[in-house]
Coordinates of C-alpha atoms and ligand atoms in Angstrom, one line a residue:
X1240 CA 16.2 -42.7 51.3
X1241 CA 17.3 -45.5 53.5
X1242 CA 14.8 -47.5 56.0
X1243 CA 17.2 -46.9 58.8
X1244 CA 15.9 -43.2 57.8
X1245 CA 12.9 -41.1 59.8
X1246 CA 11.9 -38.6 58.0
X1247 CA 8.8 -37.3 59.7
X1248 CA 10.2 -38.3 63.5
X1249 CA 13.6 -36.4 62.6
X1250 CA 12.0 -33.6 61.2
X1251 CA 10.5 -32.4 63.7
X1252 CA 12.4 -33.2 66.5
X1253 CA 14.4 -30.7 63.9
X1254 CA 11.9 -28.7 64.0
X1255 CA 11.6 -28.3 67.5
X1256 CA 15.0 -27.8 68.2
X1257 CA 15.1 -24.5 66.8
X1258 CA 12.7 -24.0 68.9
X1259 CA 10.5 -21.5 66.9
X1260 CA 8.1 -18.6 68.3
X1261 CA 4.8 -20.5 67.9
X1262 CA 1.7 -18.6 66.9
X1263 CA -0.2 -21.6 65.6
X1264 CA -2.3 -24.2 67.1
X1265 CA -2.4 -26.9 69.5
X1266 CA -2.5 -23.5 72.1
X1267 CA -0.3 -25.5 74.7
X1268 CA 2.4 -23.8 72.7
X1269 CA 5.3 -26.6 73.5
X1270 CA 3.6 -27.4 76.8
X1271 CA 3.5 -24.1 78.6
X1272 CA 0.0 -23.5 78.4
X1273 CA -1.3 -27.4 79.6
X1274 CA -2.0 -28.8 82.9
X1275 CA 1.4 -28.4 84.6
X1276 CA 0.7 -32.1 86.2
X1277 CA -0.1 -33.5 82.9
X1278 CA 3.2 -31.5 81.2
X1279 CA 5.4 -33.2 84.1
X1280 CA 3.7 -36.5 83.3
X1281 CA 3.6 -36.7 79.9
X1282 CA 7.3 -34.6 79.3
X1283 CA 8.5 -31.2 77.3
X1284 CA 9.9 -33.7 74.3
X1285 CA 6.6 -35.1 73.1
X1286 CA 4.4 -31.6 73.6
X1287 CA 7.2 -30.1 71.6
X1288 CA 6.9 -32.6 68.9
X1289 CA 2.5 -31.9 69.5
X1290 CA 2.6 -30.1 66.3
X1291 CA 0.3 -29.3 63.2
X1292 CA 0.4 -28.9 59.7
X1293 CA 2.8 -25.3 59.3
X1294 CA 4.4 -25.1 55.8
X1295 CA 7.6 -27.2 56.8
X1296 CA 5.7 -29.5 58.7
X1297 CA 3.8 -31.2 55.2
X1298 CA 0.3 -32.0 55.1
X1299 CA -1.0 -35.4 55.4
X1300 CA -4.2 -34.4 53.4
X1301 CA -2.0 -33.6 50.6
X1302 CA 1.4 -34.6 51.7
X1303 CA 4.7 -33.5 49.6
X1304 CA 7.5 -33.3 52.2
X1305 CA 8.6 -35.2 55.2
X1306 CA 5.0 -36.9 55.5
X1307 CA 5.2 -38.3 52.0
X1308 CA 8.9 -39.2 52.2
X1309 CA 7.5 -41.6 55.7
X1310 CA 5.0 -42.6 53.6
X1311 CA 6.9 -44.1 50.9
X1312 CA 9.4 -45.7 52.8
X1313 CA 6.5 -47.1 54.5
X1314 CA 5.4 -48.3 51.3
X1315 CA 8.5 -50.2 50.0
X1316 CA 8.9 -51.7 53.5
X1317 CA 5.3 -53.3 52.9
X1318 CA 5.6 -54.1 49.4
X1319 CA 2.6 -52.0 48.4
X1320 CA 2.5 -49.4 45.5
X1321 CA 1.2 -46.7 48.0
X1322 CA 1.1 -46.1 51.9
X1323 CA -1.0 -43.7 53.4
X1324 CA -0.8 -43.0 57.3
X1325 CA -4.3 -43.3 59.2
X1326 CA -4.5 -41.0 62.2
X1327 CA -8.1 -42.8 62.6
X1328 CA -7.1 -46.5 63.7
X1329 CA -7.6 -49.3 61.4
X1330 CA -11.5 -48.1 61.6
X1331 CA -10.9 -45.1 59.5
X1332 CA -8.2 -47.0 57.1
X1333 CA -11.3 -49.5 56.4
X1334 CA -14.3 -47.3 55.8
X1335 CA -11.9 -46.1 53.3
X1336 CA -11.2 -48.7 51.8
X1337 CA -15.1 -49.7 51.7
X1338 CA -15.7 -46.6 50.5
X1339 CA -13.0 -46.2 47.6
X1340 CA -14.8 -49.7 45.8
X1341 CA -18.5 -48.9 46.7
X1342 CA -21.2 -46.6 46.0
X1343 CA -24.4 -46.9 46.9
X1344 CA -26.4 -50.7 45.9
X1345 CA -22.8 -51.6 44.9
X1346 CA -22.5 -55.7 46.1
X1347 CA -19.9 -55.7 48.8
X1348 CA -18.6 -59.9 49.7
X1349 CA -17.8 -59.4 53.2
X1350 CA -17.5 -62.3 56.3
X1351 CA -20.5 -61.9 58.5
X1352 CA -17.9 -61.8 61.8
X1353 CA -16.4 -57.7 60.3
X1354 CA -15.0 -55.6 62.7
X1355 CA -18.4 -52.7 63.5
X1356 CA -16.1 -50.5 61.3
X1357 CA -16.8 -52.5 58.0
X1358 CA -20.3 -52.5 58.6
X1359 CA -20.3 -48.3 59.9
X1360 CA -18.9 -48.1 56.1
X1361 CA -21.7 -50.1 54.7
X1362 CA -24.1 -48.1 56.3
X1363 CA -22.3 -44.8 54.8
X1364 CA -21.5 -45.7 51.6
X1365 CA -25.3 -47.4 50.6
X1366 CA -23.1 -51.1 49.3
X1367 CA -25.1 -53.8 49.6
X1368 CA -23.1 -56.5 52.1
X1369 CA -22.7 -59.9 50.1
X1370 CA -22.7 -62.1 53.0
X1371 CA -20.1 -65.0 53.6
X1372 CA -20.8 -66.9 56.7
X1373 CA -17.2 -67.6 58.5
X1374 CA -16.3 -71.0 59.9
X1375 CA -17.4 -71.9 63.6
X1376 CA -15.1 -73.6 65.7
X1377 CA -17.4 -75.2 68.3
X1378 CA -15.0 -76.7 70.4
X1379 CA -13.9 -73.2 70.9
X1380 CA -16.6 -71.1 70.4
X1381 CA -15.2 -68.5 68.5
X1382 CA -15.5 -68.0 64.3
X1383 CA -12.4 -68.3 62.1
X1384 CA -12.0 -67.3 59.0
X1385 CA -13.7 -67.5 55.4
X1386 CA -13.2 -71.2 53.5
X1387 CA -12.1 -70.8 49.7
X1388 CA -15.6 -72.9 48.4
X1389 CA -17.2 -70.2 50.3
X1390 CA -15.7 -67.5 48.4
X1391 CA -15.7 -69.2 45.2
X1392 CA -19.5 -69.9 45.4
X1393 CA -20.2 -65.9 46.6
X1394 CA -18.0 -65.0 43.5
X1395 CA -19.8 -67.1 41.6
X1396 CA -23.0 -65.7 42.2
X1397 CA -22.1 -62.1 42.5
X1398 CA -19.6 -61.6 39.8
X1399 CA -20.6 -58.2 39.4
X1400 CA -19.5 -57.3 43.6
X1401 CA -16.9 -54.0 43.7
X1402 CA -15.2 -56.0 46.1
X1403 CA -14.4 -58.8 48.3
X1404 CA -13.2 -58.0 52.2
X1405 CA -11.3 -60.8 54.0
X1406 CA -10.2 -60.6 57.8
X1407 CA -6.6 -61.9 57.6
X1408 CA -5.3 -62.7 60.3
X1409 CA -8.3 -63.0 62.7
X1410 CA -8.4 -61.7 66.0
X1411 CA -7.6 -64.7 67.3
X1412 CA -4.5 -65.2 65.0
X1413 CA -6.1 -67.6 62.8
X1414 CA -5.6 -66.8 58.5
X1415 CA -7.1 -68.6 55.6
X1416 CA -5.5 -69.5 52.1
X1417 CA -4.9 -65.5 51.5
X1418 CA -3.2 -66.0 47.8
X1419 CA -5.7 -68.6 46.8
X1420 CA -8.6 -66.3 47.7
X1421 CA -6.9 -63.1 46.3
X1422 CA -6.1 -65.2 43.1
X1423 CA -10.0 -66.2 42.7
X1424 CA -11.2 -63.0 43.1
X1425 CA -9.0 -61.3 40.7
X1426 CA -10.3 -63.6 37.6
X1427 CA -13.2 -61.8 38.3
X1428 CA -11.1 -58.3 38.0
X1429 CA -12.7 -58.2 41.9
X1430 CA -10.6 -56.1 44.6
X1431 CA -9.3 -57.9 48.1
X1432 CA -9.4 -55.9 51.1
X1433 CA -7.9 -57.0 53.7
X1434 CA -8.6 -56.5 57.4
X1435 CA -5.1 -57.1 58.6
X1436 CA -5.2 -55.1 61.5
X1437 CA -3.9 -57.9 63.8
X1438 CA -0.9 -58.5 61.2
X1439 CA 1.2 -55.8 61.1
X1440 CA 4.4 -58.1 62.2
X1441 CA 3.8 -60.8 59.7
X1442 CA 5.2 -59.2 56.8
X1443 CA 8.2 -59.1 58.5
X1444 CA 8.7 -62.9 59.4
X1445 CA 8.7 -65.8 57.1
X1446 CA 7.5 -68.3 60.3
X1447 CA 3.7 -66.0 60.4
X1448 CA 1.1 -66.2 57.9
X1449 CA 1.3 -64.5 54.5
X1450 CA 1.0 -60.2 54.7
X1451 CA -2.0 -58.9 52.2
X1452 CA 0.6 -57.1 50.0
X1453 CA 2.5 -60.7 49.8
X1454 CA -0.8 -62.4 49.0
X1455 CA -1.1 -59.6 46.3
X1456 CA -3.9 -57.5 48.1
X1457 CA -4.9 -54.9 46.1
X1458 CA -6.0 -53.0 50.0
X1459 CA -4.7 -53.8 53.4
X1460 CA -5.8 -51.7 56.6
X1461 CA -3.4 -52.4 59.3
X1462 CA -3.0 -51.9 62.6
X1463 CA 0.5 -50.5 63.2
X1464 CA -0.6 -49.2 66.9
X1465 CA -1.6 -53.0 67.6
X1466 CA 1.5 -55.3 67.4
X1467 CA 4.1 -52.9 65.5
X1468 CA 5.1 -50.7 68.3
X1469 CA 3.5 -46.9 66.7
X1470 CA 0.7 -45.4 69.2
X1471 CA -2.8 -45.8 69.8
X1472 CA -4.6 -44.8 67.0
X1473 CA -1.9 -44.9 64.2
X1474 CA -2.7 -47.1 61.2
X1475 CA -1.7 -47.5 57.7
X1476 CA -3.1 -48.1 54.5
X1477 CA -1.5 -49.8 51.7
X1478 CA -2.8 -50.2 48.6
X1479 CA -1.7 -51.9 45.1
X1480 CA -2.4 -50.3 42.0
X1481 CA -4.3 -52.0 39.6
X1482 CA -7.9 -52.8 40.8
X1483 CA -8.1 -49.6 43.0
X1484 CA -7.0 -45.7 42.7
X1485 CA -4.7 -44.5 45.0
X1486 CA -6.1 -41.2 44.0
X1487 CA -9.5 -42.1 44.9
X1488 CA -8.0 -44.0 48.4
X1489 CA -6.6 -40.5 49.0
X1490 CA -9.4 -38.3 49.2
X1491 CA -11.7 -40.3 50.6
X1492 CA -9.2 -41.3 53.8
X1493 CA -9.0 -37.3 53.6
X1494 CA -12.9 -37.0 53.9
X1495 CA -12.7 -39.2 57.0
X1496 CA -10.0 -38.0 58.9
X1497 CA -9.7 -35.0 61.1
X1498 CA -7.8 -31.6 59.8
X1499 CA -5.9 -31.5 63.0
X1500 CA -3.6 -34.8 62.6
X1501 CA -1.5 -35.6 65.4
X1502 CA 2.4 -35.5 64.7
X1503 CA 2.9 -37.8 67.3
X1504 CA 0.3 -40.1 66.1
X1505 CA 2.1 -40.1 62.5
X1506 CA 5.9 -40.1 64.0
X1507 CA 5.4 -43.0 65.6
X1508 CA 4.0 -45.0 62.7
X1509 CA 7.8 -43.6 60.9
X1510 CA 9.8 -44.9 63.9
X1511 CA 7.8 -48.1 63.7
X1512 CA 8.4 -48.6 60.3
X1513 CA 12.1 -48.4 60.9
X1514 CA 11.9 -51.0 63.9
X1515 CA 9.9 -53.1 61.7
X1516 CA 12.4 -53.5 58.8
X1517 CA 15.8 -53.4 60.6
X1518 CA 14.9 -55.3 63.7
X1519 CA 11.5 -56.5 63.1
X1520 CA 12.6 -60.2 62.2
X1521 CA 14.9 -60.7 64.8
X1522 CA 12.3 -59.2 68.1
X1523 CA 9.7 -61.4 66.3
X1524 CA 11.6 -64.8 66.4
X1525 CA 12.2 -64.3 70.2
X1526 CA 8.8 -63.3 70.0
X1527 CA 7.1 -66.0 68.9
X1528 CA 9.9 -68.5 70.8
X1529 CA 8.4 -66.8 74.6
X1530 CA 5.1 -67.3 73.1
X1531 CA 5.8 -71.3 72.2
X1532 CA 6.8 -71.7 75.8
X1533 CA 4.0 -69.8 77.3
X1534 CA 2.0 -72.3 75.1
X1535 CA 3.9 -75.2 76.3
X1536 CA 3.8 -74.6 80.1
X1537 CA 0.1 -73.7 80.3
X1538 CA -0.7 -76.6 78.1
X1539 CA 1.1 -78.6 80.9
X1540 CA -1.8 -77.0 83.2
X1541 CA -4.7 -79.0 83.9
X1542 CA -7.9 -78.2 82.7
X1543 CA -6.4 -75.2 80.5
X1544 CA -6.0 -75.3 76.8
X1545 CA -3.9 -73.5 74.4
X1546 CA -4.1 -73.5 70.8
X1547 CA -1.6 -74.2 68.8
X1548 CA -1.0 -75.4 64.9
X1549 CA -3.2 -78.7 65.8
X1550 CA -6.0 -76.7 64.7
X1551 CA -4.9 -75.9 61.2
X1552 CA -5.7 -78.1 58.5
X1553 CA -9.7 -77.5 58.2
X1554 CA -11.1 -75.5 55.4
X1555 CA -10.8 -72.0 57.3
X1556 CA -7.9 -72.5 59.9
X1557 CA -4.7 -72.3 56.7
X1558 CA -2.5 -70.7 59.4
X1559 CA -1.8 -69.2 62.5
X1560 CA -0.3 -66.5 64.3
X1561 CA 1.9 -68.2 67.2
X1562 CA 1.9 -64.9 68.9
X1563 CA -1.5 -65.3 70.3
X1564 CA -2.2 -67.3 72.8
X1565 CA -6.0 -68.2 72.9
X1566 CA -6.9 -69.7 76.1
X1567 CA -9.6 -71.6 76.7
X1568 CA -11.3 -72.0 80.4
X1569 CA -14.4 -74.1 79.1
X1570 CA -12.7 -76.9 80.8
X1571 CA -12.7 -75.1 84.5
X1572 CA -16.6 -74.9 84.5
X1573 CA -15.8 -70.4 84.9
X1574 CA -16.2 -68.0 81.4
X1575 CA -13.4 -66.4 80.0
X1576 CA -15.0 -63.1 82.1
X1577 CA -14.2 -64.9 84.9
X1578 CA -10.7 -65.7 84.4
X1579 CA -10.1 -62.2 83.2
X1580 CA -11.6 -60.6 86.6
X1581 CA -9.7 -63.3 88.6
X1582 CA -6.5 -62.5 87.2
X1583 CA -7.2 -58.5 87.5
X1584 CA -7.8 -58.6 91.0
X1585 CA -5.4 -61.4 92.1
X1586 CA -2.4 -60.9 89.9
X1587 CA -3.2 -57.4 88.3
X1588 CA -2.7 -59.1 84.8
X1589 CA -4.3 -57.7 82.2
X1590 CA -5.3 -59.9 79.4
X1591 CA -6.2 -58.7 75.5
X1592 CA -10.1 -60.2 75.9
X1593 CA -11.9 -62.9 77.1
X1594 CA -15.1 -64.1 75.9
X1595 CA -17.9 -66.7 77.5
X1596 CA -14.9 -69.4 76.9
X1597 CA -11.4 -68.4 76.4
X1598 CA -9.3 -65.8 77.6
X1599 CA -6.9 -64.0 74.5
X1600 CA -3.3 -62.8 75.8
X1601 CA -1.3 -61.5 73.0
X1602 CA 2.7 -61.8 73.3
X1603 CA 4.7 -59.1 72.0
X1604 CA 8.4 -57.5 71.4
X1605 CA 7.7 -56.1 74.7
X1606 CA 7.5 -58.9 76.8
X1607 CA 9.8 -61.2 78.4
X1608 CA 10.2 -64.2 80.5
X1609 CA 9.6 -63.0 83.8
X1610 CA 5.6 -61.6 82.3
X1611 CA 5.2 -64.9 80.7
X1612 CA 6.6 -66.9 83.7
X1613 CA 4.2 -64.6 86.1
X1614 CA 0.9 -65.4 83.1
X1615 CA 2.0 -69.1 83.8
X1616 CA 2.0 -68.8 87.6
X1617 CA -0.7 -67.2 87.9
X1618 CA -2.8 -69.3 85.8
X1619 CA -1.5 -72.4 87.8
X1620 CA -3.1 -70.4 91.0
X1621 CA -6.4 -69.9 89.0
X1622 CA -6.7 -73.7 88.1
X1623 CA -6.5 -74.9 92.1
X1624 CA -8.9 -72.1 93.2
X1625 CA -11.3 -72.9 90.6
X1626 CA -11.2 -76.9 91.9
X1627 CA -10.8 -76.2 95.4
X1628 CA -14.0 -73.4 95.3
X1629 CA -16.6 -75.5 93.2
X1630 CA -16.3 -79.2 92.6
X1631 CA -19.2 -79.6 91.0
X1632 CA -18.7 -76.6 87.9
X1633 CA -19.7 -78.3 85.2
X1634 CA -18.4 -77.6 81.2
X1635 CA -20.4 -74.9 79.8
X1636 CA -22.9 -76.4 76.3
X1637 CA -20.8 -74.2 73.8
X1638 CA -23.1 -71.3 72.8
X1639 CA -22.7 -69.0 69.3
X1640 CA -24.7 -65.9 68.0
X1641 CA -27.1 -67.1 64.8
X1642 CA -26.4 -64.8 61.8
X1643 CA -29.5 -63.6 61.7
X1644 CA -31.3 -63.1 58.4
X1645 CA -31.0 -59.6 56.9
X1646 CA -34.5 -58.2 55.6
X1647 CA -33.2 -54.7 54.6
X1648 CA -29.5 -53.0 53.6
X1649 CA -28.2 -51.7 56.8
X1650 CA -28.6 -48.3 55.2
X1651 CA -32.1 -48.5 54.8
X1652 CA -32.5 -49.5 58.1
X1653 CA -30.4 -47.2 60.0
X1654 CA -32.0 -44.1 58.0
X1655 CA -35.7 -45.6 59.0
X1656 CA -38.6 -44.4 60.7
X1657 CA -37.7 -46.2 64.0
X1658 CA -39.0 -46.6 67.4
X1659 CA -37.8 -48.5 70.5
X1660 CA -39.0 -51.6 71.9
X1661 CA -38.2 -53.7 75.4
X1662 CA -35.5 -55.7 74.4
X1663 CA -37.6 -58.7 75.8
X1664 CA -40.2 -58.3 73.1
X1665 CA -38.0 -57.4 70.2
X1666 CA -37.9 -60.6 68.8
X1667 CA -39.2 -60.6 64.8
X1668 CA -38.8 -57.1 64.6
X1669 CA -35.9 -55.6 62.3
X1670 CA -33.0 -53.7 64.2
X1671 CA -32.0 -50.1 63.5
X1672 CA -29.3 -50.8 65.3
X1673 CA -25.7 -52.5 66.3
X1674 CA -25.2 -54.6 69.3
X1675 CA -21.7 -56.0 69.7
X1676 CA -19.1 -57.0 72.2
X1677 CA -15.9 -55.3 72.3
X1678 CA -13.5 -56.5 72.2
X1679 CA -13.7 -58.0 69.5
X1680 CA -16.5 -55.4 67.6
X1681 CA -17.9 -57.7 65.7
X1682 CA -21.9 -57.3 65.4
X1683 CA -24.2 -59.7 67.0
X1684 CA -27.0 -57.7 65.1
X1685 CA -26.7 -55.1 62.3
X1686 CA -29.4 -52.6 61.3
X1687 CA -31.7 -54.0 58.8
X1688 CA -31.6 -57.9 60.5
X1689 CA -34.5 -59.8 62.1
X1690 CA -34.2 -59.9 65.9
X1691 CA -33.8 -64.1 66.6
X1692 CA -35.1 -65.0 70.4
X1693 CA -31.9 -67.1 70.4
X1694 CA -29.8 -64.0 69.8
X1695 CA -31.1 -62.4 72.5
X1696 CA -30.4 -65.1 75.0
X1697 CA -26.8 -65.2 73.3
X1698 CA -26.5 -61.5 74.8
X1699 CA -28.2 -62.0 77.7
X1700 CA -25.6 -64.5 78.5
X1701 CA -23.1 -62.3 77.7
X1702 CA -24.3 -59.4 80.1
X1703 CA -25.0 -61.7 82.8
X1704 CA -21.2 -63.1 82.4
X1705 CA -19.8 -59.5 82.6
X1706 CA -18.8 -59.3 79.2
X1707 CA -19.1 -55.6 77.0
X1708 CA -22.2 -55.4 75.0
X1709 CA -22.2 -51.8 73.6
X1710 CA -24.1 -50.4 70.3
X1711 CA -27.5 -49.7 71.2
X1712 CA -28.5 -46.3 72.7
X1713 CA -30.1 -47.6 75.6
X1714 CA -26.8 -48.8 76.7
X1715 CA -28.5 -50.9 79.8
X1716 CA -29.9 -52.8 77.1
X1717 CA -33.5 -52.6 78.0
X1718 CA -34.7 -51.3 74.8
X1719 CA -34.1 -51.7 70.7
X1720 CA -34.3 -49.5 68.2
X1721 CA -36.1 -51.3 65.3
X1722 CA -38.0 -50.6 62.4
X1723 CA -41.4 -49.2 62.9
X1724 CA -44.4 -50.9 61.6
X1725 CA -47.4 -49.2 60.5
X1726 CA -50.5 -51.1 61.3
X1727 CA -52.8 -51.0 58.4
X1728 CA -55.9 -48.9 58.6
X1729 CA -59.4 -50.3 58.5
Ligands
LIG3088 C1 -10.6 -57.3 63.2 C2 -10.5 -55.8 63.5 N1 -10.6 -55.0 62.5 C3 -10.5 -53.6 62.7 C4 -10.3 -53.1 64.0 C5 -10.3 -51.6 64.1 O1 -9.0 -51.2 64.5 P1 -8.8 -49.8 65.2 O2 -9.1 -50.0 66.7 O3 -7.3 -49.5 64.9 O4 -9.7 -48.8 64.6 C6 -10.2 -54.0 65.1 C7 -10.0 -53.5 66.4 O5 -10.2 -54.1 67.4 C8 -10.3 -55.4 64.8 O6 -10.3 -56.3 65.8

């Protein structure tokens, strides 16, 4: 089959054309049973392509026909041995993948800065987490990636861990020496899996970091939905054979995924996979050219700052993703938050994140000059507000969240006798519990760690800047769930 082929989309837009007497599930029946308001927005052609898995539709729990025909064209396109479609984001893709290497008290290596999901798989499948602590850029107060001594060292001393998990690309676009550190880990016969899912596109252009499946990952969970043009929620898995089974992949991506997978989810990850290979190169070079300029011109802004390659070169920062822009707003004396409101309510620009420093705007196939020349405008307008409204901000004292030391597995906390504390006095006690921001997801504290007092100013910070602390659940943050104590009787 040819990659200008789609299966899975063209078979059911086949499907639907004959237009069959439907007495199967979703109810809507092609739309004629759902809100009429939401059936004019939302249009006859993608409720009649809402389908389920009917004999000629395949099944992607055991998929022999159209389903596994997208799948392996999405597997040669990635240069992986197998491709499995995820109808549960990258989150479900890397629990799997978690879970296919480790049982429970199996050592897992993992960067302390993993997405919630990583650490949700922990907790599920009883691993251990092998802690590597990632590279802190305190200029921009955000983590990078993981350095190759630190890898080496945590191989080192845990030759016997199932696996090793490395976030490549990071959120922020930044990727470490992928080969080297897939090349050191598989002299200990250990598996790589890769967090790629903010690198769909880079397999597809020889200017972006190196892809897991180049780097010779044996796993790669990647966001398709994210910067390869498929819908929310529609991820893949690719996997290597060797170091992993794809049979094993299989039915545990099948144990985590719903029975009711949405054809619309899983047609738009075919489609995608067709854009990617036949035009994927050429909308990415134009891609990353808007982004250089949209780098250039705000870099000509005062008081703004926009990373670019001058930040590769240290242990952790190999390479970068041009596409994102991080922007930093240290400089204007206002948090990331701020920006992000500001440009909401005076521009009704949407940005990708912010944090207590930077702003993260993400550039994609679907932009063009006039949204980057409006970004640009707009953050001009910011700049002058800021300065005319507040001589006297002053630069911010870059702050970052301790990794906090871990005095039980995460599974042994979570499944604890627990109680709740004010969050005010929870400091010493050990968490049951996640806090994070998201965006990004990545845990401030995970169940089984010692609650720091400098941690819970870091959050406080966070909450008083407007930014998304979510996990616990008291979700006003007033209380913990830790570990109880038992006082000792007399
Ligand atoms: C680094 C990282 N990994 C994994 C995920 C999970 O991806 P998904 O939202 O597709 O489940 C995210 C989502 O933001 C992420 O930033």
């Amino acid at each position: 089959m040819s990659q200008n082929e789609t299966p899975l989309f063209t078979g059911l837009v086949e499907h639907a054309k004959k237009n069959p007497i439907q007495f199967h599930i979703p109810g809507h029946k092609k739309g004629t049973g759902i809100d009429p308001e939401f059936r004019n927005f939302i249009g006859d052609n993608a409720l009649s392509i809402d389908l389920i898995n009917i004999g000629p539709l395949d099944d992607l729990h055991q998929p022999k026909g159209m389903i596994k025909q997208a799948q392996d064209l999405a597997a040669q396109a990635f240069g992986a041995d197998h491709t499995f479609f995820s109808v549960q984001g990258t989150s479900g893709a890397i629990m799997t993948m978690v879970m296919a290497v480790c049982g429970p008290g199996d050592k897992i290596i993992v960067p302390r800065n993993v997405h919630k999901s990583v650490m949700s798989a922990i907790v599920f499948s009883g691993a251990v987490p092998i802690f590597i602590h990632p590279e802190i850029d305190n200029t921009l107060g955000i983590s990078h990636g993981i350095t190759i001594d630190s890898v080496e060292k945590a191989l080192e001393q845990h030759p016997d861990a199932k696996g090793l998990l490395v976030i490549n690309p990071t959120y922020f676009g930044i990727s470490a020496d992928l080969k080297k550190i897939v090349d050191l880990a598989h002299t200990y016969d250990i598996p790589v899996l890769v967090d790629e899912a903010h690198g769909v596109h880079i397999h597809f252009h020889d200017g972006l970091p190196m892809s897991a499946m180049q780097a010779g990952a044996d796993m790669a969970a990647t966001s398709v939905h994210k910067l390869g043009g498929s819908m929310t929620q529609s991820s893949i898995l690719n996997v290597k054979e060797g170091l992993v089974s794809p049979n094993r992949v299989q039915s545990i991506l099948s144990m985590l995924t719903t029975t009711s997978t949405s054809y619309l989810l899983l047609a738009s990850l075919d489609v995608a996979r067709k854009q990617l290979v036949t035009r994927g190169y050429e909308l990415i070079e134009n891609t990353i050219q808007l982004a250089n300029y949209m780098r250039d011109k705000i870099n000509e802004i005062e008081n703004l700052f926009c990373v670019g390659r001058e930040i590769l070169g240290t242990k952790a920062t190999f390479d970068l993703d041009p596409t994102k822009l991080i922007i930093s707003v240290k400089d204007l004396g206002i948090t990331g938050s701020d920006a992000e409101l500001w440009l909401r309510e005076t521009y009704n620009i949407e940005v990708e994140m912010s944090d207590l420093y930077n702003i993260l705007c993400i550039v994609t196939p679907g932009d063009t000059k006039k949204e980057a020349d409006l970004l640009i405008a707009a953050l001009s307008k910011l700049t002058e507000e800021v300065a005319d409204l507040s001589e006297s901000k002053s630069v911010p004292e870059v702050l970052l969240p301790d990794i906090p030391v871990l005095a039980l597995s995460p599974r042994d906390a979570f499944y604890s006798e627990t109680e709740v504390v004010p969050f005010d006095e929870s400091a010493g006690r050990v968490i049951a519990e996640f806090v994070m921001i998201y965006p990004p997801g990545i845990p401030i504290f995970i169940p089984g760690e010692i609650i720091t007092e400098e941690n819970l100013s870091y959050i406080r910070t966070n909450i008083e800047a407007g930014l998304p602390v979510q996990g616990p659940e008291d979700a006003e943050l007033h209380f913990l769930r830790v570990i109880k104590e038992h006082r000792a009787i007399r």
